[in-house]
CSV table of C-alpha atoms in Angstrom, one decimal:
chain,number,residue,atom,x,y,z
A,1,UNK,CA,0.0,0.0,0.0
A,2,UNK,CA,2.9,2.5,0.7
A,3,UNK,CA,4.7,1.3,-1.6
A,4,UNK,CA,2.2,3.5,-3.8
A,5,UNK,CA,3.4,6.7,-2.1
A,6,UNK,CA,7.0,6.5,-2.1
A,7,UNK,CA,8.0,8.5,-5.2
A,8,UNK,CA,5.5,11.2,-3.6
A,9,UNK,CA,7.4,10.9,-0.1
A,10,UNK,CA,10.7,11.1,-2.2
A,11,UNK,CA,9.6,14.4,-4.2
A,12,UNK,CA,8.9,16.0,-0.5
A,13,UNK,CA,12.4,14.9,0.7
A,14,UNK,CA,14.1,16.2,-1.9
A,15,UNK,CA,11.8,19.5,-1.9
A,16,UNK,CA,12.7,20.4,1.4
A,17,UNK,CA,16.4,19.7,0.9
A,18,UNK,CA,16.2,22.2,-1.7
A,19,UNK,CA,14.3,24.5,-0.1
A,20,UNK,CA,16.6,24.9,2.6
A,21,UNK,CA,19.9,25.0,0.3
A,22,UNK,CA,17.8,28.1,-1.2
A,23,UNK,CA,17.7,29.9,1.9
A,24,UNK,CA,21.2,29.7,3.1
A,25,UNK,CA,23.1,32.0,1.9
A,26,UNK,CA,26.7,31.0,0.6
A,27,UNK,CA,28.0,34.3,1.1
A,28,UNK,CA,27.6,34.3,4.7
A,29,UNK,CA,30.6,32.4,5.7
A,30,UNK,CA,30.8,31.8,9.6
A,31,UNK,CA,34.1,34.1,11.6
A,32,UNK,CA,36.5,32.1,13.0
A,33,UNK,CA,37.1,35.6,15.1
A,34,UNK,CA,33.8,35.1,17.2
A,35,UNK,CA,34.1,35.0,20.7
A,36,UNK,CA,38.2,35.8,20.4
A,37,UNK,CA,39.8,39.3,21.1
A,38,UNK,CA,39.8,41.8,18.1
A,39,UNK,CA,42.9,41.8,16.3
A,40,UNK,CA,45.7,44.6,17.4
A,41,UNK,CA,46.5,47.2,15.6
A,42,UNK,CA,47.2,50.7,15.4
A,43,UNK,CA,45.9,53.0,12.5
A,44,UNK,CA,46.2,56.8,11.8
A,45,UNK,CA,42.4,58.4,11.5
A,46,UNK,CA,40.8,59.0,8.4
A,47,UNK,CA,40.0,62.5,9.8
A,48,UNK,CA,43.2,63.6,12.0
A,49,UNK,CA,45.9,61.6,10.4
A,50,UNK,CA,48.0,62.8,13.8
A,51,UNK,CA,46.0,60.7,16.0
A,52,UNK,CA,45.6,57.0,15.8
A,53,UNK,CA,42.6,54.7,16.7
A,54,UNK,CA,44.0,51.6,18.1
A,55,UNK,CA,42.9,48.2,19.2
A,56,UNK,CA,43.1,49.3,23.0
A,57,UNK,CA,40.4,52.1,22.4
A,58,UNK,CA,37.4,48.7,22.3
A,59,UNK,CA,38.3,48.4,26.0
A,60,UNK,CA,35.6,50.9,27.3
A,61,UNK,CA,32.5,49.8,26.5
A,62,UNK,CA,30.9,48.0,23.9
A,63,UNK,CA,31.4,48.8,20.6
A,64,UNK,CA,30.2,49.0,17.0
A,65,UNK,CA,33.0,48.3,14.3
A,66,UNK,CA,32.0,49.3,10.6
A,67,UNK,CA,34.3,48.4,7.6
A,68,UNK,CA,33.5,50.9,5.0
A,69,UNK,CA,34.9,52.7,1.8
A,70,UNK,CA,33.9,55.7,-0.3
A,71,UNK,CA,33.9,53.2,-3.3
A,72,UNK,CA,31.4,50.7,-1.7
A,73,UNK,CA,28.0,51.2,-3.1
A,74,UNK,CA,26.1,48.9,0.0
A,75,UNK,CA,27.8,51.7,2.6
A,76,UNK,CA,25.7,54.3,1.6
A,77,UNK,CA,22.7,51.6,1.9
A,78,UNK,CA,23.4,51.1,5.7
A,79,UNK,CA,24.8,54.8,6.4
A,80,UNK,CA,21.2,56.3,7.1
A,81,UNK,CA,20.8,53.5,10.0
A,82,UNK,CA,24.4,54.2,11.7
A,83,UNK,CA,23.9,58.0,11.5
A,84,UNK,CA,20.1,57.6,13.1
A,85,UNK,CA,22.3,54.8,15.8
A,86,UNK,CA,24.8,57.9,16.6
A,87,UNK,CA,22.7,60.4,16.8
A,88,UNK,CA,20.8,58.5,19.6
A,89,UNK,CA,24.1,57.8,21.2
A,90,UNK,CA,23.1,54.0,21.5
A,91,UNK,CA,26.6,53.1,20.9
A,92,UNK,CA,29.7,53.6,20.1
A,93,UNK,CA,30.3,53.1,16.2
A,94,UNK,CA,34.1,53.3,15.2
A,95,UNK,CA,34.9,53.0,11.6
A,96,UNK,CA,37.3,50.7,9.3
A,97,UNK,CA,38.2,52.5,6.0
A,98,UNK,CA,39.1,49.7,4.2
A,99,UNK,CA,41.3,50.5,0.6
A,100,UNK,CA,40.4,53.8,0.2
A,101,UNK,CA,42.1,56.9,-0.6
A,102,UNK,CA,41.9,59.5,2.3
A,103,UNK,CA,40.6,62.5,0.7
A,104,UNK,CA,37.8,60.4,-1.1
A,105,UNK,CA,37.1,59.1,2.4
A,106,UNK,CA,36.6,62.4,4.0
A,107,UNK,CA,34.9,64.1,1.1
A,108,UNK,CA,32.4,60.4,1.6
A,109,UNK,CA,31.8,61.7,5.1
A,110,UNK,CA,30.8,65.6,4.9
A,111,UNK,CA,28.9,65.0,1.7
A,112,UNK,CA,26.6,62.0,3.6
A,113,UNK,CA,27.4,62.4,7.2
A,114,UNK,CA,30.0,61.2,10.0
A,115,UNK,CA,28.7,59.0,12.3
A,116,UNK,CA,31.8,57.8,13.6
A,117,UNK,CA,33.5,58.5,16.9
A,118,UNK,CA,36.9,57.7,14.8
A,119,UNK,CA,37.7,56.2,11.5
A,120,UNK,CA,40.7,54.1,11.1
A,121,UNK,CA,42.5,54.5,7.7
A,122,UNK,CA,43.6,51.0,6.5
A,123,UNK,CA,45.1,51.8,2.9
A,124,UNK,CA,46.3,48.7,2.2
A,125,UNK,CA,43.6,46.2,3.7
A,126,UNK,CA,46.4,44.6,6.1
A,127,UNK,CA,44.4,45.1,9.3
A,128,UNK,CA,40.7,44.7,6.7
A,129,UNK,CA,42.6,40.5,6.5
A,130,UNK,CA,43.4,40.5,10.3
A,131,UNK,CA,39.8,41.2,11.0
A,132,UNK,CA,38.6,38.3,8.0
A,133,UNK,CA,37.4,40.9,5.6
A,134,UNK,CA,36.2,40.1,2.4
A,135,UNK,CA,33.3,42.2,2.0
A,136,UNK,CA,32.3,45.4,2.4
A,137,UNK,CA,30.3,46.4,4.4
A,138,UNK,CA,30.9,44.4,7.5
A,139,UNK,CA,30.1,45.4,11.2
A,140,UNK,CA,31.3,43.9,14.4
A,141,UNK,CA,30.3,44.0,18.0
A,142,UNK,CA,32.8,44.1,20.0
A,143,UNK,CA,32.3,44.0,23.9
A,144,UNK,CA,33.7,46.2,26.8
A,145,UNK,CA,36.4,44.2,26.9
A,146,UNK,CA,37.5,44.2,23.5
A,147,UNK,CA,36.4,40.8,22.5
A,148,UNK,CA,34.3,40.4,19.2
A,149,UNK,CA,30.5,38.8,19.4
A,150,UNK,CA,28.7,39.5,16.4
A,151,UNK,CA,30.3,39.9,12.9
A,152,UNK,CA,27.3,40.8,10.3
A,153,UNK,CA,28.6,40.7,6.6
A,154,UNK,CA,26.9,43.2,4.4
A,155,UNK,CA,24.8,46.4,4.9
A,156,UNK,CA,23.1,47.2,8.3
A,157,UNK,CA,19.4,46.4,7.9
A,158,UNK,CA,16.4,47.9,10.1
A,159,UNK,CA,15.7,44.5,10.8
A,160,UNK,CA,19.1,43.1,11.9
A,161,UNK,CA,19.1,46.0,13.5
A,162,UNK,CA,16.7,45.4,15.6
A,163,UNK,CA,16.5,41.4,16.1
A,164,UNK,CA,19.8,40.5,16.6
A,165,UNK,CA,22.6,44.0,17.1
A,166,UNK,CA,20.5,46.1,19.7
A,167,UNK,CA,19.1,43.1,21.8
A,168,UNK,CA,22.5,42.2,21.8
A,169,UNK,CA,24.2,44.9,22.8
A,170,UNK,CA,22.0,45.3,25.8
A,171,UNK,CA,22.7,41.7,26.9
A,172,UNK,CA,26.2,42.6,26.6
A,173,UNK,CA,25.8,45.8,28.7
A,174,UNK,CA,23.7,43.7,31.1
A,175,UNK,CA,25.0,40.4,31.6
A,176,UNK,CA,22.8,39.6,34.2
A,177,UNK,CA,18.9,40.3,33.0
B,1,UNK,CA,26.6,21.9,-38.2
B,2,UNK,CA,30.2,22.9,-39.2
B,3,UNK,CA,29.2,26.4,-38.0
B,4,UNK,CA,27.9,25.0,-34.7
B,5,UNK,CA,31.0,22.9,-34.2
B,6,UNK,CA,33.3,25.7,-34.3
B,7,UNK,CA,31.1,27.9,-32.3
B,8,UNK,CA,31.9,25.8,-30.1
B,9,UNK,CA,35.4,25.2,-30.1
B,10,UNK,CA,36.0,29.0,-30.0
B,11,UNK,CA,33.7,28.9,-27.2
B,12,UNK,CA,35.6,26.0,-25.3
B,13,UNK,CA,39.1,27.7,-26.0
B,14,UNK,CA,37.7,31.2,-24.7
B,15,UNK,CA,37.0,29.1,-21.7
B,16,UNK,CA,40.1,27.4,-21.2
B,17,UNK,CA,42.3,30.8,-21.8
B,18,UNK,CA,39.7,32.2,-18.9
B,19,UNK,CA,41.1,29.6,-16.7
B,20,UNK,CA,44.4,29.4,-18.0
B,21,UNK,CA,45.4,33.3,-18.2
B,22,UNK,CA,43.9,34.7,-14.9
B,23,UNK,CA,46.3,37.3,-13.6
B,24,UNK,CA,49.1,35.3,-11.8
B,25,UNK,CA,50.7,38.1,-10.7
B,26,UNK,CA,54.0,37.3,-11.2
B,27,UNK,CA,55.9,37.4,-8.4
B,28,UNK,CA,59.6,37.2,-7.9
B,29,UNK,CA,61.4,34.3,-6.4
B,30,UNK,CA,64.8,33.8,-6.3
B,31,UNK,CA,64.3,30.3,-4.8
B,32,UNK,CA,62.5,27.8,-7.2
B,33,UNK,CA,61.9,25.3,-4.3
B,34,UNK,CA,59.5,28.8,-2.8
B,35,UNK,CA,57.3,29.6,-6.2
B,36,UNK,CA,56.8,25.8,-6.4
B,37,UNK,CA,55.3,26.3,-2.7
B,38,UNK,CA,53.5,29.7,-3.0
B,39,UNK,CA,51.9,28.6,-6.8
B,40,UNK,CA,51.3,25.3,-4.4
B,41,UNK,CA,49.6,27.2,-1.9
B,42,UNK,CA,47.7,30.0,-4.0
B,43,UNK,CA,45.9,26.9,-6.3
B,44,UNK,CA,44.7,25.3,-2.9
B,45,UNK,CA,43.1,28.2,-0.6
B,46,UNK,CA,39.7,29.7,-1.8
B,47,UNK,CA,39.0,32.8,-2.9
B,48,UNK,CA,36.4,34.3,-0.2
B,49,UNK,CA,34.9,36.5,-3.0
B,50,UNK,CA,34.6,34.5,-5.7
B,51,UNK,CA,34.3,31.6,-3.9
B,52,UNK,CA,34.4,28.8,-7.2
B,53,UNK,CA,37.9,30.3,-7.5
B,54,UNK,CA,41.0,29.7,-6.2
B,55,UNK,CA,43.6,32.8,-5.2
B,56,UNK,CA,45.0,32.1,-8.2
B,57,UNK,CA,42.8,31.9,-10.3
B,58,UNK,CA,40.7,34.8,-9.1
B,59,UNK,CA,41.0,38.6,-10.3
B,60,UNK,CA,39.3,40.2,-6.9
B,61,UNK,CA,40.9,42.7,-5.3
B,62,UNK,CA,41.4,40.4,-2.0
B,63,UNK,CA,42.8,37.7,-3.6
B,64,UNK,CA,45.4,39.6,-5.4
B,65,UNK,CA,45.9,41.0,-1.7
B,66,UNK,CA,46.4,37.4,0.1
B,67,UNK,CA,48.1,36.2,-2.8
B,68,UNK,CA,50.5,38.8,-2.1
B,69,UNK,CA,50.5,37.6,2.1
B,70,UNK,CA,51.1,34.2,1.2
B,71,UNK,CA,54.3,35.8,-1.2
B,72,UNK,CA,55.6,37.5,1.6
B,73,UNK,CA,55.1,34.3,4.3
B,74,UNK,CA,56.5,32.0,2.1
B,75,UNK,CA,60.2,34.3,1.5
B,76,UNK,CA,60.8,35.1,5.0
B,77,UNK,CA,60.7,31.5,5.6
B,78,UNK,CA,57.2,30.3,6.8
B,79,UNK,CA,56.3,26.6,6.4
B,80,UNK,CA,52.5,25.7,4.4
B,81,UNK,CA,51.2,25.1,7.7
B,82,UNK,CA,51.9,28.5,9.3
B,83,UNK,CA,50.4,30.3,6.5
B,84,UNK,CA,47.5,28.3,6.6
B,85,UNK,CA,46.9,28.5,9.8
B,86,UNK,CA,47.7,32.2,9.5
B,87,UNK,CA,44.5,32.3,6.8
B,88,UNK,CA,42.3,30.0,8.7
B,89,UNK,CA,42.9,31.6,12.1
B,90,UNK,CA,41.4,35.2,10.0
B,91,UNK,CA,38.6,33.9,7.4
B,92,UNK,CA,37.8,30.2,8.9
B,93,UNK,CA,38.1,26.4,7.5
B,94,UNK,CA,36.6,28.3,4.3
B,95,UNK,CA,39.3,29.1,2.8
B,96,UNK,CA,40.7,25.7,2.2
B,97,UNK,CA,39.5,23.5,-0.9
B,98,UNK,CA,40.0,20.4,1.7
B,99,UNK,CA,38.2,20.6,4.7
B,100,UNK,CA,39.9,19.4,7.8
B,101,UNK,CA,37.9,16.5,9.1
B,102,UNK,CA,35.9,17.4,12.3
B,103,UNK,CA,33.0,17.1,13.7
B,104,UNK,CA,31.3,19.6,11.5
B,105,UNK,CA,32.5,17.9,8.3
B,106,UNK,CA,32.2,14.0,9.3
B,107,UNK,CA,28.8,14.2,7.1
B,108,UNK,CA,30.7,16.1,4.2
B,109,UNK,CA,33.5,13.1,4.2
B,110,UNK,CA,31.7,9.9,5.2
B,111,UNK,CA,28.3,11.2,3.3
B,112,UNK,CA,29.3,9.2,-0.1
B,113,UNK,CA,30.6,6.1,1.8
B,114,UNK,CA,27.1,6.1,3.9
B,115,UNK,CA,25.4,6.6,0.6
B,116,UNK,CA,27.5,3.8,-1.4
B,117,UNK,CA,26.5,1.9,1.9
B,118,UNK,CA,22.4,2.5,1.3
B,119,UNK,CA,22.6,1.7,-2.7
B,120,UNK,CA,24.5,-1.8,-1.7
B,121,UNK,CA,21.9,-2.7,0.8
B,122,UNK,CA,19.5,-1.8,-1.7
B,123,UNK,CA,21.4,-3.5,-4.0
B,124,UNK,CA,21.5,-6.9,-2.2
B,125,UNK,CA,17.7,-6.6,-0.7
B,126,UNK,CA,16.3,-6.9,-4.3
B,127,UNK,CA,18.6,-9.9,-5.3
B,128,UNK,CA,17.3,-11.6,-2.5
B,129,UNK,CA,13.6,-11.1,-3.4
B,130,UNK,CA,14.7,-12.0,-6.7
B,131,UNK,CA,16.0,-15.2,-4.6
B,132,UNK,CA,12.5,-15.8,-3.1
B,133,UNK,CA,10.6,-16.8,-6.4
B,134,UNK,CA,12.1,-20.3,-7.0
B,135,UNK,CA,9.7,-22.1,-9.3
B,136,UNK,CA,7.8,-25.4,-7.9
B,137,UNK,CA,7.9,-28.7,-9.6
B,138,UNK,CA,4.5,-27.9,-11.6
B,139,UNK,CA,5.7,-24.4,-12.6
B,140,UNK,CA,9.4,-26.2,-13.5
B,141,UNK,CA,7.4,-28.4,-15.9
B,142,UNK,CA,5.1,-25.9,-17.6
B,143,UNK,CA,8.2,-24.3,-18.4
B,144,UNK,CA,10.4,-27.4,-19.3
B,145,UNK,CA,7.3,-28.0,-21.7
B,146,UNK,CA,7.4,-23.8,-23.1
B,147,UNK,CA,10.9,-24.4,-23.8
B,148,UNK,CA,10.1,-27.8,-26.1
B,149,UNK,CA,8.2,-26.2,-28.4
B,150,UNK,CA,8.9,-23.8,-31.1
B,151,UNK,CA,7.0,-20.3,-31.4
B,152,UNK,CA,3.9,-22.0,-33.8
B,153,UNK,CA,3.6,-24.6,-30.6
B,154,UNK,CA,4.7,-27.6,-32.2
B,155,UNK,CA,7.0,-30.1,-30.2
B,156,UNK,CA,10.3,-29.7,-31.6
């Protein structure tokens, strides 16, 4: 009798299995750096190239870190959402500009907006590979004590936003609750 | 036909200059036993951008850039393992074309052996049904008596 439903129970198998490989997303390759101390290093600013944002400046509190560039198209997607996150003063959003030419990435930031505490200037991607880039945008939490959480690959949605980088920057602040 | 033939041949050796001419990057080695290692190295790690590409085979802006990492490692002196590690430790098991085998993987590597493993129990369950339907004598005789004749039914 079942014998008559197995090329239907087969199809369904196989339809889920597909329907799942459809949804993953193969550019979203897991960080080896989660849960590990950000990488050190020590870059001049994109904005005062006589003061340096270094690895020891994560050691405060906790921490947004954004790899942009004036050439990336997807920044400019997610820069309305980290201006609106500054101006509330939610966190602290440091910046990593990634292969870009310093007076393109300050012209980048008065024309659309600076919502950076400081920008590190990474011309030649050396600290971008310390950190795993491979595609900008990327953001990463980084907690009080410097170690990273949370690395999202690609622009900053509303709704990553909200269901997985606020909730968990307040379980970071507050262990406890 | 002709035309479609060499349509395709042009089409096949675009492809294989595509895959044979991707920007090596020349580098500069003074030691042959090091560009045997680093050209080695740069066909086996993954290109995180284009990720059906190896670093030397891909054109992205990273891989030229890790190419050139795995350059410097290999002159001052590094051995394969410490600049794989050096790539893992920063961008994961991803970037290797051969997975490490752990306890995430055990279903990537032993997947075809349990799958050969399934088709050969198949495999053996329907020879044994097969197995099941022996004839009896009656059936043995009808056939015996088949075989005698010729196709018009007469006894041979």
């Amino acid at each position: 009798m079942w014998k008559k439903y197995t090329p239907l129970l087969i199809f369904i198998i196989l339809v889920v299995f597909l329907g799942v490989g459809l949804r993953l997303d193969p550019r979203k390759i897991p960080s080896p750096l989660i849960d590990k101390p950000i990488p050190v290093f020590s870059l001049l600013q994109v904005k005062d190239a006589s003061r340096t944002l270094s690895s020891s400046d994560f050691n405060d509190d906790v921490s947004l870190l954004n790899v942009w560039a004036s050439w990336c198209v997807s920044c400019r997607e997610e820069h309305p959402i980290l201006l609106d996150l500054a101006k509330k003063g939610v966190v602290n959003i440091y910046g990593l500009n990634y292969k870009d030419d310093r007076n393109d990435a300050v012209r980048w930031l008065d024309y659309f907006g600076d919502p950076y505490r400081a920008s590190a200037h990474d011309l030649e991607g050396k600290v971008g590979i310390d950190f795993g880039v491979y595609g900008v945008p990327e953001t990463f939490v980084i907690d009080s004590k410097g170690i990273i959480r949370y690395k999202h690959i690609g622009p900053v949605t509303e709704e990553v936003l909200n269901e997985i980088i606020l909730p968990l920057i307040n379980k970071l602040r507050n262990p406890m609750s | 036909m002709k035309l479609i033939l060499v349509a395709g041949f042009v089409f096949f050796q675009a492809m294989l200059t595509g895959i044979v001419y991707a920007d090596y990057a020349p580098q500069e080695f003074t030691n042959p036993e090091q560009k045997e290692r680093y050209i080695d190295l740069i066909e086996d790690l993954r290109c995180l951008v284009c990720q059906n590409q190896s670093l030397a085979d891909s054109n992205a802006d990273l891989a030229q850039d890790l190419r050139q990492e795995v350059y410097e490692m290999v002159t001052s002196g590094d051995s394969n393992e410490d600049i794989i590690d050096y790539l893992v430790a920063r961008y994961g098991d991803f970037v290797l074309y051969r997975p490490p085998f752990k306890s995430t993987t055990y279903l990537l590597w032993l997947g075809p052996f349990i799958f050969l493993l399934i088709g050969v129990l198949i495999v053996i369950s329907i020879l044994r049904r097969q197995k099941a339907v022996a004839l009896d004598e009656e059936e043995r005789r009808y056939a015996e008596q088949l075989l005698d004749e010729d196709h018009t039914g007469n006894k041979k």
